[in-house]
PDB file of C-alpha atoms in Angstrom:
ATOM      1  CA  HIS A   1     -17.001  10.008   2.393  1.00 79.00           C
ATOM      2  CA  GLU A   2     -17.248  12.958  -0.433  1.00 87.00           C
ATOM      3  CA  ASP A   3     -20.962  13.511   1.184  1.00 90.00           C
ATOM      4  CA  LEU A   4     -19.784  13.467   5.342  1.00 92.00           C
ATOM      5  CA  ASN A   5     -16.531  15.373   3.346  1.00 92.00           C
ATOM      6  CA  ARG A   6     -16.290  18.606   5.647  1.00 94.00           C
ATOM      7  CA  VAL A   7     -13.129  20.081   3.826  1.00 95.00           C
ATOM      8  CA  LYS A   8     -15.586  21.937   0.891  1.00 93.00           C
ATOM      9  CA  SER A   9     -13.063  24.851  -0.673  1.00 93.00           C
ATOM     10  CA  LYS A  10     -10.177  21.689  -1.698  1.00 93.00           C
ATOM     11  CA  PRO A  11      -6.904  23.236  -2.640  1.00 94.00           C
ATOM     12  CA  TYR A  12      -4.329  21.952  -4.868  1.00 94.00           C
ATOM     13  CA  VAL A  13      -2.129  20.067  -2.918  1.00 93.00           C
ATOM     14  CA  GLU A  14       1.139  18.149  -3.321  1.00 90.00           C
ATOM     15  CA  HIS A  15       2.553  14.437  -2.431  1.00 85.00           C
ATOM     16  CA  MET A  16       5.345  14.995  -0.619  1.00 85.00           C
ATOM     17  CA  GLU A  17       8.830  13.011  -0.676  1.00 88.00           C
ATOM     18  CA  ALA A  18       9.791  12.324   2.524  1.00 88.00           C
ATOM     19  CA  PHE A  19      13.502  10.951   2.568  1.00 84.00           C
ATOM     20  CA  GLY A  20      16.037  12.787   4.530  1.00 88.00           C
ATOM     21  CA  MET A  21      13.410  13.733   7.022  1.00 91.00           C
ATOM     22  CA  GLU A  22      12.489  12.538  10.662  1.00 95.00           C
ATOM     23  CA  ASP A  23       9.551  10.702   9.645  1.00 95.00           C
ATOM     24  CA  SER A  24       7.689  11.355  12.645  1.00 95.00           C
ATOM     25  CA  LYS A  25       7.237  14.779  10.883  1.00 96.00           C
ATOM     26  CA  ALA A  26       7.275  13.661   7.905  1.00 96.00           C
ATOM     27  CA  SER A  27       3.751  11.528   8.402  1.00 96.00           C
ATOM     28  CA  ILE A  28       2.681  14.654  10.378  1.00 96.00           C
ATOM     29  CA  GLU A  29       2.304  17.097   7.691  1.00 96.00           C
ATOM     30  CA  SER A  30       1.699  13.932   4.761  1.00 96.00           C
ATOM     31  CA  TRP A  31      -1.986  13.543   7.150  1.00 96.00           C
ATOM     32  CA  LYS A  32      -2.149  17.427   6.739  1.00 97.00           C
ATOM     33  CA  LYS A  33      -1.089  18.083   3.517  1.00 96.00           C
ATOM     34  CA  HIS A  34      -4.371  14.730   3.436  1.00 96.00           C
ATOM     35  CA  LEU A  35      -7.051  16.589   5.713  1.00 96.00           C
ATOM     36  CA  LEU A  36      -6.788  19.456   3.918  1.00 96.00           C
ATOM     37  CA  ARG A  37      -8.299  17.776   1.603  1.00 96.00           C
ATOM     38  CA  HIS A  38     -10.297  15.032   2.591  1.00 95.00           C
ATOM     39  CA  ASP A  39     -12.194  15.550   6.178  1.00 96.00           C
ATOM     40  CA  SER A  40     -14.744  13.297   7.799  1.00 96.00           C
ATOM     41  CA  ILE A  41     -16.466  11.311   9.965  1.00 96.00           C
ATOM     42  CA  PHE A  42     -15.134   8.691   7.359  1.00 95.00           C
ATOM     43  CA  VAL A  43     -11.779   9.792   7.420  1.00 96.00           C
ATOM     44  CA  ASP A  44     -12.143   9.650  10.955  1.00 96.00           C
ATOM     45  CA  HIS A  45     -12.733   6.137  11.661  1.00 97.00           C
ATOM     46  CA  THR A  46     -11.422   4.167   8.390  1.00 97.00           C
ATOM     47  CA  GLN A  47      -7.679   5.167   7.506  1.00 98.00           C
ATOM     48  CA  GLY A  48      -5.159   5.397   8.287  1.00 98.00           C
ATOM     49  CA  MET A  49      -1.186   5.717   6.953  1.00 98.00           C
ATOM     50  CA  HIS A  50       1.202   3.101   6.015  1.00 97.00           C
ATOM     51  CA  ARG A  51       5.371   4.624   5.583  1.00 97.00           C
ATOM     52  CA  SER A  52       6.227   3.516   1.561  1.00 96.00           C
ATOM     53  CA  HIS A  53       9.871   2.802   0.644  1.00 96.00           C
ATOM     54  CA  LEU A  54      11.722   2.284  -2.586  1.00 97.00           C
ATOM     55  CA  THR A  55      14.657   1.524  -2.673  1.00 97.00           C
ATOM     56  CA  CYS A  56      16.436   0.997  -7.057  1.00 97.00           C
ATOM     57  CA  PRO A  57      18.438  -1.648  -6.943  1.00 96.00           C
ATOM     58  CA  LYS A  58      21.159   0.100 -10.250  1.00 96.00           C
ATOM     59  CA  CYS A  59      22.253   3.482  -8.411  1.00 97.00           C
ATOM     60  CA  GLY A  60      20.654   3.205  -4.144  1.00 96.00           C
ATOM     61  CA  LYS A  61      18.663   6.262  -4.034  1.00 96.00           C
ATOM     62  CA  GLU A  62      15.626   6.188  -1.930  1.00 96.00           C
ATOM     63  CA  SER A  63      12.046   7.152  -2.104  1.00 95.00           C
ATOM     64  CA  ILE A  64       9.973   7.696   0.833  1.00 96.00           C
ATOM     65  CA  LYS A  65       6.650   9.208   1.416  1.00 96.00           C
ATOM     66  CA  PHE A  66       3.780   8.383   3.871  1.00 97.00           C
ATOM     67  CA  ASP A  67       0.376   7.372   2.050  1.00 96.00           C
ATOM     68  CA  VAL A  68      -3.630   7.149   3.619  1.00 97.00           C
ATOM     69  CA  TYR A  69      -5.254   3.887   3.356  1.00 97.00           C
ATOM     70  CA  SER A  70      -8.851   2.912   4.232  1.00 96.00           C
ATOM     71  CA  SER A  71      -8.061  -0.972   4.249  1.00 97.00           C
ATOM     72  CA  ILE A  72      -5.000  -3.198   3.326  1.00 96.00           C
ATOM     73  CA  SER A  73      -4.757  -6.076   0.379  1.00 95.00           C
ATOM     74  CA  LEU A  74      -3.299  -9.259   1.869  1.00 95.00           C
ATOM     75  CA  PRO A  75      -1.672 -11.601   0.586  1.00 93.00           C
ATOM     76  CA  LEU A  76      -3.119 -15.071   1.059  1.00 93.00           C
ATOM     77  CA  VAL A  77      -0.265 -18.305   1.385  1.00 85.00           C
ATOM     78  CA  PRO A  78      -2.107 -21.327   1.616  1.00 84.00           C
ATOM     79  CA  SER A  79      -0.027 -24.325   3.036  1.00 81.00           C
ATOM     80  CA  LYS A  80      -1.038 -28.129   1.978  1.00 83.00           C
ATOM     81  CA  ASP A  81       0.169 -28.948   5.964  1.00 88.00           C
ATOM     82  CA  ARG A  82      -2.371 -26.499   7.597  1.00 87.00           C
ATOM     83  CA  PRO A  83      -6.245 -26.803   6.677  1.00 85.00           C
ATOM     84  CA  SER A  84      -6.029 -22.845   7.339  1.00 92.00           C
ATOM     85  CA  ILE A  85      -3.963 -19.736   7.203  1.00 94.00           C
ATOM     86  CA  PRO A  86      -2.933 -17.875  10.078  1.00 94.00           C
ATOM     87  CA  LEU A  87      -4.437 -14.007  10.010  1.00 94.00           C
ATOM     88  CA  GLN A  88      -0.948 -13.606  11.523  1.00 94.00           C
ATOM     89  CA  ASP A  89       0.876 -14.617   8.028  1.00 93.00           C
ATOM     90  CA  CYS A  90      -0.859 -13.528   5.938  1.00 94.00           C
ATOM     91  CA  LEU A  91       0.370  -9.597   7.593  1.00 94.00           C
ATOM     92  CA  ASP A  92       3.586 -10.821   7.493  1.00 94.00           C
ATOM     93  CA  GLN A  93       3.418 -11.461   3.953  1.00 93.00           C
ATOM     94  CA  PHE A  94       2.278  -8.336   3.606  1.00 94.00           C
ATOM     95  CA  ALA A  95       5.257  -6.755   5.502  1.00 92.00           C
ATOM     96  CA  ALA A  96       7.978  -8.236   3.560  1.00 93.00           C
ATOM     97  CA  GLY A  97       7.996  -6.353   1.014  1.00 89.00           C
ATOM     98  CA  GLU A  98       8.404  -7.409  -2.689  1.00 93.00           C
ATOM     99  CA  GLN A  99      10.530  -6.985  -5.235  1.00 95.00           C
ATOM    100  CA  LEU A 100       8.348  -4.564  -8.160  1.00 96.00           C
ATOM    101  CA  ASP A 101       7.321  -6.649 -11.760  1.00 94.00           C
ATOM    102  CA  ASP A 102       8.549  -5.316 -14.938  1.00 93.00           C
ATOM    103  CA  HIS A 103       4.733  -4.186 -15.380  1.00 91.00           C
ATOM    104  CA  ASN A 104       4.975  -2.444 -12.033  1.00 94.00           C
ATOM    105  CA  ALA A 105       7.970  -0.410 -12.448  1.00 96.00           C
ATOM    106  CA  TRP A 106       9.440   2.538 -10.690  1.00 96.00           C
ATOM    107  CA  TYR A 107      10.578   5.812 -12.139  1.00 96.00           C
ATOM    108  CA  CYS A 108      14.072   6.616 -10.600  1.00 96.00           C
ATOM    109  CA  SER A 109      15.305   9.896 -11.112  1.00 94.00           C
ATOM    110  CA  ARG A 110      18.775   9.103  -9.970  1.00 96.00           C
ATOM    111  CA  CYS A 111      19.397   6.626 -13.203  1.00 97.00           C
ATOM    112  CA  LYS A 112      16.539   8.565 -16.043  1.00 97.00           C
ATOM    113  CA  LYS A 113      14.518   4.986 -16.211  1.00 97.00           C
ATOM    114  CA  HIS A 114      11.980   2.504 -14.625  1.00 97.00           C
ATOM    115  CA  VAL A 115      13.618  -0.138 -12.727  1.00 97.00           C
ATOM    116  CA  CYS A 116      12.088  -2.931 -11.109  1.00 97.00           C
ATOM    117  CA  ALA A 117      12.093  -1.346  -7.371  1.00 97.00           C
ATOM    118  CA  LEU A 118      12.420  -3.094  -3.872  1.00 96.00           C
ATOM    119  CA  LYS A 119       9.773  -2.140  -1.632  1.00 96.00           C
ATOM    120  CA  LEU A 120       8.619  -2.146   1.767  1.00 96.00           C
ATOM    121  CA  ILE A 121       5.320  -1.397   3.485  1.00 95.00           C
ATOM    122  CA  THR A 122       4.944  -0.401   6.866  1.00 96.00           C
ATOM    123  CA  LEU A 123       1.440   0.465   7.919  1.00 96.00           C
ATOM    124  CA  TRP A 124       2.329   3.756  10.335  1.00 97.00           C
ATOM    125  CA  ASN A 125      -0.169   4.241  12.173  1.00 96.00           C
ATOM    126  CA  THR A 126      -3.767   2.093  11.841  1.00 96.00           C
ATOM    127  CA  PRO A 127      -7.490   3.136  12.022  1.00 98.00           C
ATOM    128  CA  ASP A 128     -10.076   1.630  15.122  1.00 97.00           C
ATOM    129  CA  VAL A 129     -11.662   0.333  12.659  1.00 98.00           C
ATOM    130  CA  LEU A 130      -9.154  -1.226   9.780  1.00 97.00           C
ATOM    131  CA  VAL A 131     -10.833  -3.126   6.778  1.00 97.00           C
ATOM    132  CA  LEU A 132      -9.381  -5.802   5.197  1.00 97.00           C
ATOM    133  CA  HIS A 133      -9.153  -7.753   2.042  1.00 96.00           C
ATOM    134  CA  LEU A 134      -7.771 -11.117   1.142  1.00 96.00           C
ATOM    135  CA  LYS A 135      -6.052 -11.453  -2.100  1.00 94.00           C
ATOM    136  CA  ARG A 136      -8.060 -14.910  -2.711  1.00 93.00           C
ATOM    137  CA  PHE A 137      -7.101 -14.719  -6.413  1.00 92.00           C
ATOM    138  CA  THR A 138      -4.303 -15.578  -8.642  1.00 87.00           C
ATOM    139  CA  PHE A 139      -3.108 -15.622 -12.010  1.00 87.00           C
ATOM    140  CA  GLU A 140      -1.159 -17.686 -14.220  1.00 88.00           C
ATOM    141  CA  LYS A 141      -0.428 -18.010 -17.475  1.00 88.00           C
ATOM    142  CA  CYS A 142      -2.295 -20.522 -19.264  1.00 90.00           C
ATOM    143  CA  PRO A 143       1.192 -23.092 -20.791  1.00 91.00           C
ATOM    144  CA  VAL A 144      -1.219 -24.026 -24.054  1.00 92.00           C
ATOM    145  CA  THR A 145      -3.065 -20.811 -24.652  1.00 92.00           C
ATOM    146  CA  GLY A 146      -0.762 -18.558 -22.910  1.00 89.00           C
ATOM    147  CA  LYS A 147      -4.073 -16.811 -21.316  1.00 92.00           C
ATOM    148  CA  LEU A 148      -3.715 -15.753 -17.509  1.00 91.00           C
ATOM    149  CA  LEU A 149      -5.903 -18.538 -16.420  1.00 92.00           C
ATOM    150  CA  ARG A 150      -7.430 -16.711 -12.860  1.00 93.00           C
ATOM    151  CA  LYS A 151      -6.949 -20.047  -9.505  1.00 90.00           C
ATOM    152  CA  LYS A 152      -9.318 -18.924  -6.205  1.00 92.00           C
ATOM    153  CA  ILE A 153      -7.051 -19.919  -2.768  1.00 89.00           C
ATOM    154  CA  VAL A 154     -10.331 -21.829  -0.516  1.00 88.00           C
ATOM    155  CA  ASP A 155      -9.162 -21.603   2.821  1.00 90.00           C
ATOM    156  CA  THR A 156      -9.917 -20.256   5.888  1.00 92.00           C
ATOM    157  CA  VAL A 157      -8.529 -17.814   7.008  1.00 93.00           C
ATOM    158  CA  ASP A 158      -7.935 -17.337  11.364  1.00 91.00           C
TER     159      ASP A 158
END
């Protein structure tokens, strides 16, 4: 992308908090800020935006941001009842949201500490070319040694 970037002089751009703004306005402003530093044929055809919504479980403070992506990492949910995993199940799991753990805690400015927030990602717009990354590995702690063990998911996705 950098070799094709039409922007030669990149200004400093601050990330924008969108909570309290109309989503359509916030997404347009975020995209405009992105284009101030990144504008290429790669951006034109392979980047989209998602809406990230975090909520503090303690005080209810919310953070909404629109972020640019060039690929989506989809979790695989194998089932013993089926020989393959439907792609729609992976997309549904991606959109279901997640409770952050201590290793990925979010800093709540109201509580003044890191919290295990609820995180929801919604695809706001998709590019012409959508790259899907399939999370084909799971990690589990070995009960004997305590080391992390990597396990490959071999199911097919259709």
